[in-house]
Amino acid sequence: MASLEPRRDIKAKILLYARILFNANCFANVSMRDITDGLNISVGNLTYHFRRKEDLIMALVNDRAYVLPPHPETVQQLDTLFRLMLRRLRENSFLYCHDGQLSGISRELNTFHREIKKMHRQYILTSI
């Protein structure tokens, strides 16, 4: 008899697949059914971990460390910073697909967006 997959593994698979779908199709064009169909899980299994699609988005943005490294002092450090920023943009392109729409999903996501933008702006201004 096969063992049941641990809940955290299912949750991680849901988050990974949702990120892939959101990046490919944007948040608005992905349904909970798309996620369950792609993972071959029940809607109940998905909603056990994430009641709403908005909960998935919040889990995805909270799953990432948005701390920026110290200001680059060498060309190599600058290159490392650019690569980090590009990787984060690529991994989270769904955040930029419908930026205005995502900010309207919840107060928490709107606050998150504002804080990240403020942090990046401050980082850039203090680098000059």
Short mmCIF file of C-alpha atoms in Angstrom, two decimals:
data_model
loop_
_atom_site.label_atom_id
_atom_site.label_comp_id
_atom_site.label_asym_id
_atom_site.label_seq_id
_atom_site.Cartn_x
_atom_site.Cartn_y
_atom_site.Cartn_z
CA MET A 1 0.00 0.00 0.00
CA ALA A 2 1.41 3.38 -1.00
CA SER A 3 1.97 5.90 1.76
CA LEU A 4 0.09 9.15 1.73
CA GLU A 5 2.04 12.18 0.63
CA PRO A 6 2.82 14.48 3.56
CA ARG A 7 0.68 17.63 3.68
CA ARG A 8 3.65 19.95 3.44
CA ASP A 9 4.75 18.24 0.21
CA ILE A 10 1.30 18.70 -1.31
CA LYS A 11 1.23 22.32 -0.17
CA ALA A 12 4.68 22.93 -1.70
CA LYS A 13 3.55 21.32 -4.98
CA ILE A 14 0.43 23.49 -5.03
CA LEU A 15 2.51 26.63 -4.52
CA LEU A 16 5.03 25.64 -7.17
CA TYR A 17 2.36 24.79 -9.74
CA ALA A 18 0.31 27.90 -8.96
CA ARG A 19 3.43 30.05 -9.43
CA ILE A 20 4.06 28.40 -12.81
CA LEU A 21 0.46 28.96 -13.94
CA PHE A 22 0.29 32.53 -12.62
CA ASN A 23 3.57 33.40 -14.36
CA ALA A 24 2.45 31.83 -17.64
CA ASN A 25 -1.14 33.10 -17.68
CA CYS A 26 -1.42 35.91 -15.10
CA PHE A 27 -3.44 35.64 -11.93
CA ALA A 28 -6.78 36.62 -13.46
CA ASN A 29 -6.61 33.88 -16.09
CA VAL A 30 -5.97 30.98 -13.71
CA SER A 31 -8.76 29.26 -11.83
CA MET A 32 -8.61 26.99 -8.82
CA ARG A 33 -9.84 24.25 -11.18
CA ASP A 34 -6.81 24.82 -13.43
CA ILE A 35 -4.59 24.15 -10.45
CA THR A 36 -6.44 21.05 -9.28
CA ASP A 37 -6.61 19.62 -12.81
CA GLY A 38 -2.91 20.18 -13.41
CA LEU A 39 -1.95 18.54 -10.13
CA ASN A 40 -4.60 15.82 -10.34
CA ILE A 41 -5.91 16.63 -6.88
CA SER A 42 -9.40 17.32 -5.62
CA VAL A 43 -10.78 20.81 -5.10
CA GLY A 44 -11.21 19.85 -1.44
CA ASN A 45 -7.52 19.05 -1.18
CA LEU A 46 -6.61 22.43 -2.64
CA THR A 47 -9.04 24.38 -0.49
CA TYR A 48 -7.83 22.53 2.61
CA HIS A 49 -4.50 24.31 2.10
CA PHE A 50 -5.71 27.50 0.38
CA ARG A 51 -9.35 28.53 0.70
CA ARG A 52 -9.15 31.12 -2.08
CA LYS A 53 -6.90 31.97 -4.97
CA GLU A 54 -5.97 35.14 -3.10
CA ASP A 55 -4.59 32.98 -0.28
CA LEU A 56 -2.28 31.36 -2.83
CA ILE A 57 -0.96 34.74 -3.91
CA MET A 58 -0.28 35.77 -0.32
CA ALA A 59 1.51 32.50 0.38
CA LEU A 60 3.65 33.01 -2.73
CA VAL A 61 4.68 36.55 -1.89
CA ASN A 62 5.30 35.69 1.77
CA ASP A 63 7.35 32.69 0.68
CA ARG A 64 10.08 34.86 -0.78
CA ALA A 65 12.82 36.77 1.00
CA TYR A 66 12.80 40.33 -0.32
CA VAL A 67 15.79 41.48 1.66
CA LEU A 68 18.30 43.15 -0.58
CA PRO A 69 22.03 42.50 -0.20
CA PRO A 70 24.43 45.21 0.93
CA HIS A 71 25.12 47.88 -1.65
CA PRO A 72 27.53 46.60 -4.27
CA GLU A 73 31.06 47.93 -4.09
CA THR A 74 32.57 45.97 -6.95
CA VAL A 75 31.49 45.12 -10.47
CA GLN A 76 31.17 41.49 -9.43
CA GLN A 77 28.83 42.41 -6.55
CA LEU A 78 26.81 44.60 -8.91
CA ASP A 79 26.54 41.70 -11.35
CA THR A 80 25.40 39.44 -8.50
CA LEU A 81 22.76 42.00 -7.50
CA PHE A 82 21.43 42.28 -11.06
CA ARG A 83 21.25 38.50 -11.39
CA LEU A 84 19.37 38.26 -8.08
CA MET A 85 16.90 40.93 -9.14
CA LEU A 86 16.35 39.31 -12.55
CA ARG A 87 15.81 35.90 -10.96
CA ARG A 88 13.22 37.35 -8.58
CA LEU A 89 11.46 39.14 -11.43
CA ARG A 90 11.37 35.94 -13.48
CA GLU A 91 10.18 33.79 -10.54
CA ASN A 92 7.46 36.29 -9.69
CA SER A 93 6.47 37.77 -13.03
CA PHE A 94 2.81 37.25 -12.09
CA LEU A 95 3.19 40.13 -9.63
CA TYR A 96 3.79 42.51 -12.54
CA CYS A 97 1.26 41.08 -14.97
CA HIS A 98 -1.75 42.76 -13.39
CA ASP A 99 -0.12 44.94 -10.77
CA GLY A 100 -3.17 47.14 -10.21
CA GLN A 101 -5.49 44.16 -10.05
CA LEU A 102 -3.31 42.29 -7.56
CA SER A 103 -3.07 45.30 -5.28
CA GLY A 104 -6.86 45.37 -5.17
CA ILE A 105 -7.11 41.76 -4.00
CA SER A 106 -6.41 42.51 -0.40
CA ARG A 107 -5.19 45.25 1.88
CA GLU A 108 -2.31 42.98 2.89
CA LEU A 109 -1.11 42.52 -0.69
CA ASN A 110 -1.49 46.22 -1.41
CA THR A 111 0.61 47.03 1.68
CA PHE A 112 3.18 44.44 0.63
CA HIS A 113 3.49 46.02 -2.83
CA ARG A 114 3.89 49.51 -1.38
CA GLU A 115 6.54 48.35 1.11
CA ILE A 116 8.56 46.51 -1.52
CA LYS A 117 8.48 49.50 -3.86
CA LYS A 118 9.48 51.82 -1.01
CA MET A 119 12.32 49.49 0.01
CA HIS A 120 13.62 49.26 -3.56
CA ARG A 121 13.40 53.02 -4.04
CA GLN A 122 15.31 53.67 -0.80
CA TYR A 123 17.90 51.09 -1.78
CA ILE A 124 18.45 52.76 -5.14
CA LEU A 125 18.56 56.28 -3.72
CA THR A 126 21.12 55.35 -1.07
CA SER A 127 23.26 53.61 -3.70
CA ILE A 128 23.89 56.78 -5.66
#
